[in-house]
Amino acid sequence: MRMRAQWSAAELHAALEPVIEEEVAIFLDRTPAAIHLTDPAQTLNREYYIRHRIETVKRIWLTSRTDALALAAMVGVDYEAARMWAPYVSEELGHDLLFLRDLRAYGVSLDDVRATPLFPSTVAMVNQLERDIEAIGALPAVAYSLFVEWNSDRYSERVTAKAERQFGDARERGSRSHLAIDKNESHYATMLKIAAALLHSRSLDELERLIRGISRHFRGYFAELFDETLGRAAV
Ligand SMILES: [Fe+2]
């Protein structure tokens, strides 16, 4: 067990980099059509992309609850970490509006989003998060945010740029603003600081296991997204 009293954000960054890189490599290798989201040489499938954005909104609605549960847990363990987590999660809670704005530009209303059933992988991931928070406190929610902010940092710009080229900048204004917020507010760096603080009482192995679990759920999600859109079209 790699357990120690003090982690700096920089040390944690170095320790997590190969873990998340490996997970992304597995994702690209095993998930049908995953590469088409970012590869500039391939056309972005409109139905796949819109359905992805709908699930993004629905996931924000669900994780705003697990983020709040994590805040309650964190307050009792590390008040300074909670002071960083609270503004981050209240910001994230409102990001549904950015993606809903874009979805409207694609002809998808709030009612359409509400009426769209969740993918089973999303439900499974959020239920697992809730059980893990109940069992060990805030770290699972921070692991989730580390994973999504890392991906936002590395890959989301490419996805948005592709969508802008194909469907026009006017449909991607919310997505663009979202990227700017993540970057300007250094969301990934903030998550590293919070995670480093929580590792006073939990091990790096535990954090790594949580990140790999989140990544597995996302692989399941992208497989379901493929089956419902591109996969069905190919049959
Ligand atoms: Fe963010």
PDB file of C-alpha atoms and ligand atoms in Angstrom:
ATOM      1  CA  MET A   1       0.000   0.000   0.000  1.00  0.00           C
ATOM      2  CA  ARG A   2       1.465   3.326  -1.038  1.00  0.00           C
ATOM      3  CA  MET A   3       0.349   5.234   2.005  1.00  0.00           C
ATOM      4  CA  ARG A   4       2.164   8.310   3.187  1.00  0.00           C
ATOM      5  CA  ALA A   5       1.365  11.386   5.223  1.00  0.00           C
ATOM      6  CA  GLN A   6       2.049  14.002   2.616  1.00  0.00           C
ATOM      7  CA  TRP A   7       1.502  14.189  -1.126  1.00  0.00           C
ATOM      8  CA  SER A   8       2.102  17.327  -3.145  1.00  0.00           C
ATOM      9  CA  ALA A   9      -0.169  18.000  -6.115  1.00  0.00           C
ATOM     10  CA  ALA A  10       2.904  17.718  -8.388  1.00  0.00           C
ATOM     11  CA  GLU A  11       3.830  14.282  -7.012  1.00  0.00           C
ATOM     12  CA  LEU A  12       0.276  13.110  -7.374  1.00  0.00           C
ATOM     13  CA  HIS A  13       0.160  14.426 -10.925  1.00  0.00           C
ATOM     14  CA  ALA A  14       3.281  12.398 -11.779  1.00  0.00           C
ATOM     15  CA  ALA A  15       1.875   9.274 -10.099  1.00  0.00           C
ATOM     16  CA  LEU A  16      -1.506   9.462 -11.854  1.00  0.00           C
ATOM     17  CA  GLU A  17      -0.317  10.361 -15.324  1.00  0.00           C
ATOM     18  CA  PRO A  18       0.650   6.783 -16.366  1.00  0.00           C
ATOM     19  CA  VAL A  19      -2.536   5.385 -14.791  1.00  0.00           C
ATOM     20  CA  ILE A  20      -4.891   7.623 -16.768  1.00  0.00           C
ATOM     21  CA  GLU A  21      -2.781   7.362 -19.938  1.00  0.00           C
ATOM     22  CA  GLU A  22      -3.062   3.582 -19.720  1.00  0.00           C
ATOM     23  CA  GLU A  23      -6.826   3.760 -19.205  1.00  0.00           C
ATOM     24  CA  VAL A  24      -7.213   6.036 -22.236  1.00  0.00           C
ATOM     25  CA  ALA A  25      -5.127   3.626 -24.347  1.00  0.00           C
ATOM     26  CA  ILE A  26      -7.404   0.738 -23.290  1.00  0.00           C
ATOM     27  CA  PHE A  27     -10.441   2.889 -24.103  1.00  0.00           C
ATOM     28  CA  LEU A  28      -9.192   3.734 -27.585  1.00  0.00           C
ATOM     29  CA  ASP A  29      -8.211   0.133 -28.220  1.00  0.00           C
ATOM     30  CA  ARG A  30     -11.410  -1.581 -27.075  1.00  0.00           C
ATOM     31  CA  THR A  31     -14.244   0.877 -27.710  1.00  0.00           C
ATOM     32  CA  PRO A  32     -15.856   0.895 -31.139  1.00  0.00           C
ATOM     33  CA  ALA A  33     -15.682   4.295 -32.894  1.00  0.00           C
ATOM     34  CA  ALA A  34     -14.079   5.967 -29.849  1.00  0.00           C
ATOM     35  CA  ILE A  35     -11.319   7.463 -31.954  1.00  0.00           C
ATOM     36  CA  HIS A  36     -13.812   9.137 -34.311  1.00  0.00           C
ATOM     37  CA  LEU A  37     -14.676  11.695 -31.589  1.00  0.00           C
ATOM     38  CA  THR A  38     -11.233  13.262 -31.782  1.00  0.00           C
ATOM     39  CA  ASP A  39      -9.602  12.104 -35.049  1.00  0.00           C
ATOM     40  CA  PRO A  40      -9.715  15.084 -37.439  1.00  0.00           C
ATOM     41  CA  ALA A  41      -9.531  12.702 -40.420  1.00  0.00           C
ATOM     42  CA  GLN A  42     -12.901  11.110 -39.596  1.00  0.00           C
ATOM     43  CA  THR A  43     -16.373  12.616 -39.785  1.00  0.00           C
ATOM     44  CA  LEU A  44     -18.141  13.096 -36.485  1.00  0.00           C
ATOM     45  CA  ASN A  45     -21.440  11.239 -36.486  1.00  0.00           C
ATOM     46  CA  ARG A  46     -24.176  13.740 -35.656  1.00  0.00           C
ATOM     47  CA  GLU A  47     -26.571  11.333 -33.933  1.00  0.00           C
ATOM     48  CA  TYR A  48     -23.741   9.855 -31.814  1.00  0.00           C
ATOM     49  CA  TYR A  49     -22.508  13.322 -30.858  1.00  0.00           C
ATOM     50  CA  ILE A  50     -25.928  14.718 -29.906  1.00  0.00           C
ATOM     51  CA  ARG A  51     -26.776  11.619 -27.865  1.00  0.00           C
ATOM     52  CA  HIS A  52     -23.382  12.000 -26.141  1.00  0.00           C
ATOM     53  CA  ARG A  53     -24.208  15.597 -25.193  1.00  0.00           C
ATOM     54  CA  ILE A  54     -27.637  14.566 -23.868  1.00  0.00           C
ATOM     55  CA  GLU A  55     -25.985  11.994 -21.590  1.00  0.00           C
ATOM     56  CA  THR A  56     -23.438  14.624 -20.532  1.00  0.00           C
ATOM     57  CA  VAL A  57     -26.275  16.818 -19.211  1.00  0.00           C
ATOM     58  CA  LYS A  58     -27.992  13.914 -17.484  1.00  0.00           C
ATOM     59  CA  ARG A  59     -24.694  12.846 -15.890  1.00  0.00           C
ATOM     60  CA  ILE A  60     -24.175  16.392 -14.547  1.00  0.00           C
ATOM     61  CA  TRP A  61     -27.622  16.240 -12.929  1.00  0.00           C
ATOM     62  CA  LEU A  62     -26.709  12.964 -11.213  1.00  0.00           C
ATOM     63  CA  THR A  63     -23.151  13.778 -10.167  1.00  0.00           C
ATOM     64  CA  SER A  64     -24.242  17.086  -8.650  1.00  0.00           C
ATOM     65  CA  ARG A  65     -25.831  14.847  -5.990  1.00  0.00           C
ATOM     66  CA  THR A  66     -22.732  12.662  -5.437  1.00  0.00           C
ATOM     67  CA  ASP A  67     -20.604  15.834  -5.404  1.00  0.00           C
ATOM     68  CA  ALA A  68     -22.818  17.204  -2.611  1.00  0.00           C
ATOM     69  CA  LEU A  69     -22.600  13.944  -0.646  1.00  0.00           C
ATOM     70  CA  ALA A  70     -18.832  14.161  -1.002  1.00  0.00           C
ATOM     71  CA  LEU A  71     -18.877  17.756   0.253  1.00  0.00           C
ATOM     72  CA  ALA A  72     -20.754  16.683   3.370  1.00  0.00           C
ATOM     73  CA  ALA A  73     -18.220  13.905   3.956  1.00  0.00           C
ATOM     74  CA  MET A  74     -15.223  16.160   3.262  1.00  0.00           C
ATOM     75  CA  VAL A  75     -16.290  18.886   5.692  1.00  0.00           C
ATOM     76  CA  GLY A  76     -15.797  16.457   8.570  1.00  0.00           C
ATOM     77  CA  VAL A  77     -12.366  15.242   7.400  1.00  0.00           C
ATOM     78  CA  ASP A  78     -10.548  18.182   5.815  1.00  0.00           C
ATOM     79  CA  TYR A  79     -12.202  21.599   5.969  1.00  0.00           C
ATOM     80  CA  GLU A  80      -9.541  23.227   3.761  1.00  0.00           C
ATOM     81  CA  ALA A  81     -10.102  20.637   1.020  1.00  0.00           C
ATOM     82  CA  ALA A  82     -13.865  21.241   1.332  1.00  0.00           C
ATOM     83  CA  ARG A  83     -13.238  24.969   0.897  1.00  0.00           C
ATOM     84  CA  MET A  84     -11.754  24.179  -2.556  1.00  0.00           C
ATOM     85  CA  TRP A  85     -14.335  21.501  -3.416  1.00  0.00           C
ATOM     86  CA  ALA A  86     -17.447  23.601  -2.634  1.00  0.00           C
ATOM     87  CA  PRO A  87     -16.979  26.320  -5.298  1.00  0.00           C
ATOM     88  CA  TYR A  88     -15.856  23.684  -7.811  1.00  0.00           C
ATOM     89  CA  VAL A  89     -18.991  21.554  -7.373  1.00  0.00           C
ATOM     90  CA  SER A  90     -21.372  24.520  -7.409  1.00  0.00           C
ATOM     91  CA  GLU A  91     -19.768  25.597 -10.672  1.00  0.00           C
ATOM     92  CA  GLU A  92     -20.113  22.078 -12.153  1.00  0.00           C
ATOM     93  CA  LEU A  93     -23.744  21.857 -11.031  1.00  0.00           C
ATOM     94  CA  GLY A  94     -24.547  24.717 -13.414  1.00  0.00           C
ATOM     95  CA  HIS A  95     -22.714  23.334 -16.453  1.00  0.00           C
ATOM     96  CA  ASP A  96     -25.838  21.546 -17.649  1.00  0.00           C
ATOM     97  CA  LEU A  97     -27.003  24.986 -18.890  1.00  0.00           C
ATOM     98  CA  LEU A  98     -23.983  25.270 -21.205  1.00  0.00           C
ATOM     99  CA  PHE A  99     -24.660  21.928 -22.888  1.00  0.00           C
ATOM    100  CA  LEU A 100     -28.434  22.479 -22.923  1.00  0.00           C
ATOM    101  CA  ARG A 101     -27.824  25.713 -24.782  1.00  0.00           C
ATOM    102  CA  ASP A 102     -25.876  23.837 -27.451  1.00  0.00           C
ATOM    103  CA  LEU A 103     -28.456  21.056 -27.603  1.00  0.00           C
ATOM    104  CA  ARG A 104     -31.188  23.611 -28.300  1.00  0.00           C
ATOM    105  CA  ALA A 105     -29.117  24.781 -31.272  1.00  0.00           C
ATOM    106  CA  TYR A 106     -29.161  21.173 -32.517  1.00  0.00           C
ATOM    107  CA  GLY A 107     -32.958  21.089 -32.108  1.00  0.00           C
ATOM    108  CA  VAL A 108     -33.023  19.180 -28.805  1.00  0.00           C
ATOM    109  CA  SER A 109     -35.152  20.729 -26.036  1.00  0.00           C
ATOM    110  CA  LEU A 110     -34.918  20.407 -22.253  1.00  0.00           C
ATOM    111  CA  ASP A 111     -38.029  18.178 -22.391  1.00  0.00           C
ATOM    112  CA  ASP A 112     -36.320  15.955 -24.969  1.00  0.00           C
ATOM    113  CA  VAL A 113     -33.324  15.598 -22.636  1.00  0.00           C
ATOM    114  CA  ARG A 114     -35.569  14.817 -19.659  1.00  0.00           C
ATOM    115  CA  ALA A 115     -37.472  12.220 -21.685  1.00  0.00           C
ATOM    116  CA  THR A 116     -34.324  10.432 -22.898  1.00  0.00           C
ATOM    117  CA  PRO A 117     -33.618   7.337 -20.791  1.00  0.00           C
ATOM    118  CA  LEU A 118     -30.238   7.103 -19.105  1.00  0.00           C
ATOM    119  CA  PHE A 119     -27.756   4.541 -20.320  1.00  0.00           C
ATOM    120  CA  PRO A 120     -27.413   1.634 -17.845  1.00  0.00           C
ATOM    121  CA  SER A 121     -23.658   2.351 -17.550  1.00  0.00           C
ATOM    122  CA  THR A 122     -24.377   5.880 -16.272  1.00  0.00           C
ATOM    123  CA  VAL A 123     -26.806   4.573 -13.664  1.00  0.00           C
ATOM    124  CA  ALA A 124     -24.310   1.885 -12.628  1.00  0.00           C
ATOM    125  CA  MET A 125     -21.483   4.396 -12.318  1.00  0.00           C
ATOM    126  CA  VAL A 126     -23.439   6.861 -10.209  1.00  0.00           C
ATOM    127  CA  ASN A 127     -24.816   4.095  -7.964  1.00  0.00           C
ATOM    128  CA  GLN A 128     -21.292   2.777  -7.465  1.00  0.00           C
ATOM    129  CA  LEU A 129     -20.072   6.297  -6.657  1.00  0.00           C
ATOM    130  CA  GLU A 130     -22.785   6.726  -4.065  1.00  0.00           C
ATOM    131  CA  ARG A 131     -22.004   3.363  -2.428  1.00  0.00           C
ATOM    132  CA  ASP A 132     -18.274   4.156  -2.409  1.00  0.00           C
ATOM    133  CA  ILE A 133     -18.822   7.619  -0.870  1.00  0.00           C
ATOM    134  CA  GLU A 134     -21.001   6.033   1.804  1.00  0.00           C
ATOM    135  CA  ALA A 135     -18.252   3.492   2.526  1.00  0.00           C
ATOM    136  CA  ILE A 136     -15.056   5.585   2.436  1.00  0.00           C
ATOM    137  CA  GLY A 137     -16.000   9.273   2.203  1.00  0.00           C
ATOM    138  CA  ALA A 138     -15.302  11.917  -0.446  1.00  0.00           C
ATOM    139  CA  LEU A 139     -12.397  10.340  -2.373  1.00  0.00           C
ATOM    140  CA  PRO A 140     -14.545   8.472  -4.976  1.00  0.00           C
ATOM    141  CA  ALA A 141     -16.209  11.732  -6.096  1.00  0.00           C
ATOM    142  CA  VAL A 142     -12.794  13.393  -6.342  1.00  0.00           C
ATOM    143  CA  ALA A 143     -11.506  10.400  -8.363  1.00  0.00           C
ATOM    144  CA  TYR A 144     -14.422  10.894 -10.779  1.00  0.00           C
ATOM    145  CA  SER A 145     -13.646  14.604 -11.153  1.00  0.00           C
ATOM    146  CA  LEU A 146      -9.923  13.933 -11.590  1.00  0.00           C
ATOM    147  CA  PHE A 147     -10.728  11.555 -14.429  1.00  0.00           C
ATOM    148  CA  VAL A 148     -13.179  13.838 -16.253  1.00  0.00           C
ATOM    149  CA  GLU A 149     -11.068  16.983 -15.786  1.00  0.00           C
ATOM    150  CA  TRP A 150      -7.979  15.171 -17.082  1.00  0.00           C
ATOM    151  CA  ASN A 151      -9.957  14.168 -20.164  1.00  0.00           C
ATOM    152  CA  SER A 152     -11.346  17.669 -20.564  1.00  0.00           C
ATOM    153  CA  ASP A 153      -7.772  18.977 -20.457  1.00  0.00           C
ATOM    154  CA  ARG A 154      -6.434  16.541 -23.054  1.00  0.00           C
ATOM    155  CA  TYR A 155      -9.260  15.636 -25.393  1.00  0.00           C
ATOM    156  CA  SER A 156     -12.366  17.815 -25.114  1.00  0.00           C
ATOM    157  CA  GLU A 157     -10.928  20.667 -27.139  1.00  0.00           C
ATOM    158  CA  ARG A 158     -10.439  18.329 -30.099  1.00  0.00           C
ATOM    159  CA  VAL A 159     -14.029  17.098 -29.894  1.00  0.00           C
ATOM    160  CA  THR A 160     -15.443  20.624 -29.730  1.00  0.00           C
ATOM    161  CA  ALA A 161     -13.192  21.811 -32.566  1.00  0.00           C
ATOM    162  CA  LYS A 162     -14.444  18.936 -34.748  1.00  0.00           C
ATOM    163  CA  ALA A 163     -18.070  19.720 -33.954  1.00  0.00           C
ATOM    164  CA  GLU A 164     -17.472  23.409 -34.709  1.00  0.00           C
ATOM    165  CA  ARG A 165     -15.954  22.598 -38.087  1.00  0.00           C
ATOM    166  CA  GLN A 166     -18.783  20.284 -39.039  1.00  0.00           C
ATOM    167  CA  PHE A 167     -21.839  21.868 -37.481  1.00  0.00           C
ATOM    168  CA  GLY A 168     -20.786  25.515 -37.024  1.00  0.00           C
ATOM    169  CA  ASP A 169     -19.409  27.566 -34.122  1.00  0.00           C
ATOM    170  CA  ALA A 170     -22.875  28.828 -33.170  1.00  0.00           C
ATOM    171  CA  ARG A 171     -23.931  25.321 -32.036  1.00  0.00           C
ATOM    172  CA  GLU A 172     -20.874  24.864 -29.819  1.00  0.00           C
ATOM    173  CA  ARG A 173     -20.801  28.065 -27.774  1.00  0.00           C
ATOM    174  CA  GLY A 174     -21.682  26.282 -24.533  1.00  0.00           C
ATOM    175  CA  SER A 175     -19.015  23.651 -25.105  1.00  0.00           C
ATOM    176  CA  ARG A 176     -16.457  26.361 -25.846  1.00  0.00           C
ATOM    177  CA  SER A 177     -17.328  28.244 -22.653  1.00  0.00           C
ATOM    178  CA  HIS A 178     -17.037  24.988 -20.732  1.00  0.00           C
ATOM    179  CA  LEU A 179     -13.499  24.417 -22.022  1.00  0.00           C
ATOM    180  CA  ALA A 180     -12.536  27.978 -21.096  1.00  0.00           C
ATOM    181  CA  ILE A 181     -13.865  27.545 -17.549  1.00  0.00           C
ATOM    182  CA  ASP A 182     -11.967  24.258 -17.032  1.00  0.00           C
ATOM    183  CA  LYS A 183      -8.780  25.872 -18.296  1.00  0.00           C
ATOM    184  CA  ASN A 184      -9.041  29.338 -16.704  1.00  0.00           C
ATOM    185  CA  GLU A 185     -10.029  27.929 -13.330  1.00  0.00           C
ATOM    186  CA  SER A 186      -7.410  25.131 -13.583  1.00  0.00           C
ATOM    187  CA  HIS A 187      -9.938  22.466 -12.685  1.00  0.00           C
ATOM    188  CA  TYR A 188      -7.551  19.523 -13.071  1.00  0.00           C
ATOM    189  CA  ALA A 189      -4.921  21.212 -10.878  1.00  0.00           C
ATOM    190  CA  THR A 190      -7.606  21.975  -8.275  1.00  0.00           C
ATOM    191  CA  MET A 191      -8.658  18.312  -8.239  1.00  0.00           C
ATOM    192  CA  LEU A 192      -5.029  17.253  -7.718  1.00  0.00           C
ATOM    193  CA  LYS A 193      -4.780  19.558  -4.695  1.00  0.00           C
ATOM    194  CA  ILE A 194      -7.977  18.207  -3.162  1.00  0.00           C
ATOM    195  CA  ALA A 195      -7.013  14.584  -3.828  1.00  0.00           C
ATOM    196  CA  ALA A 196      -3.540  15.180  -2.357  1.00  0.00           C
ATOM    197  CA  ALA A 197      -5.166  16.547   0.812  1.00  0.00           C
ATOM    198  CA  LEU A 198      -7.483  13.518   1.105  1.00  0.00           C
ATOM    199  CA  LEU A 199      -4.550  11.114   0.749  1.00  0.00           C
ATOM    200  CA  HIS A 200      -3.599  11.998   4.331  1.00  0.00           C
ATOM    201  CA  SER A 201      -6.012   9.276   5.316  1.00  0.00           C
ATOM    202  CA  ARG A 202      -6.374   7.089   2.181  1.00  0.00           C
ATOM    203  CA  SER A 203      -3.826   5.343  -0.016  1.00  0.00           C
ATOM    204  CA  LEU A 204      -2.749   6.071  -3.573  1.00  0.00           C
ATOM    205  CA  ASP A 205      -3.656   2.473  -4.468  1.00  0.00           C
ATOM    206  CA  GLU A 206      -7.207   3.189  -3.413  1.00  0.00           C
ATOM    207  CA  LEU A 207      -7.349   6.341  -5.541  1.00  0.00           C
ATOM    208  CA  GLU A 208      -5.912   4.449  -8.503  1.00  0.00           C
ATOM    209  CA  ARG A 209      -8.483   1.662  -8.095  1.00  0.00           C
ATOM    210  CA  LEU A 210     -11.301   4.248  -8.000  1.00  0.00           C
ATOM    211  CA  ILE A 211     -10.037   6.012 -11.142  1.00  0.00           C
ATOM    212  CA  ARG A 212      -9.775   2.696 -12.998  1.00  0.00           C
ATOM    213  CA  GLY A 213     -13.327   1.855 -11.912  1.00  0.00           C
ATOM    214  CA  ILE A 214     -14.660   5.172 -13.236  1.00  0.00           C
ATOM    215  CA  SER A 215     -12.769   4.620 -16.477  1.00  0.00           C
ATOM    216  CA  ARG A 216     -14.338   1.127 -16.840  1.00  0.00           C
ATOM    217  CA  HIS A 217     -17.816   2.644 -16.471  1.00  0.00           C
ATOM    218  CA  PHE A 218     -17.020   5.226 -19.160  1.00  0.00           C
ATOM    219  CA  ARG A 219     -15.874   2.440 -21.507  1.00  0.00           C
ATOM    220  CA  GLY A 220     -19.230   0.761 -20.908  1.00  0.00           C
ATOM    221  CA  TYR A 221     -20.979   4.048 -21.594  1.00  0.00           C
ATOM    222  CA  PHE A 222     -19.233   4.641 -24.921  1.00  0.00           C
ATOM    223  CA  ALA A 223     -19.987   1.045 -25.977  1.00  0.00           C
ATOM    224  CA  GLU A 224     -23.695   1.628 -25.218  1.00  0.00           C
ATOM    225  CA  LEU A 225     -23.593   4.971 -27.023  1.00  0.00           C
ATOM    226  CA  PHE A 226     -22.144   3.222 -30.071  1.00  0.00           C
ATOM    227  CA  ASP A 227     -24.764   0.438 -29.970  1.00  0.00           C
ATOM    228  CA  GLU A 228     -27.641   2.931 -29.808  1.00  0.00           C
ATOM    229  CA  THR A 229     -26.385   5.164 -32.632  1.00  0.00           C
ATOM    230  CA  LEU A 230     -23.623   4.158 -35.062  1.00  0.00           C
ATOM    231  CA  GLY A 231     -23.923   0.425 -34.317  1.00  0.00           C
ATOM    232  CA  ARG A 232     -27.661   0.378 -34.993  1.00  0.00           C
ATOM    233  CA  ALA A 233     -27.217   2.367 -38.190  1.00  0.00           C
ATOM    234  CA  ALA A 234     -24.693  -0.214 -39.423  1.00  0.00           C
ATOM    235  CA  VAL A 235     -27.032  -3.223 -38.927  1.00  0.00           C
TER     236      VAL A 235
HETATM  237 FE    FE B   1     -14.725  21.409 -14.966  1.00  0.00          FE
END
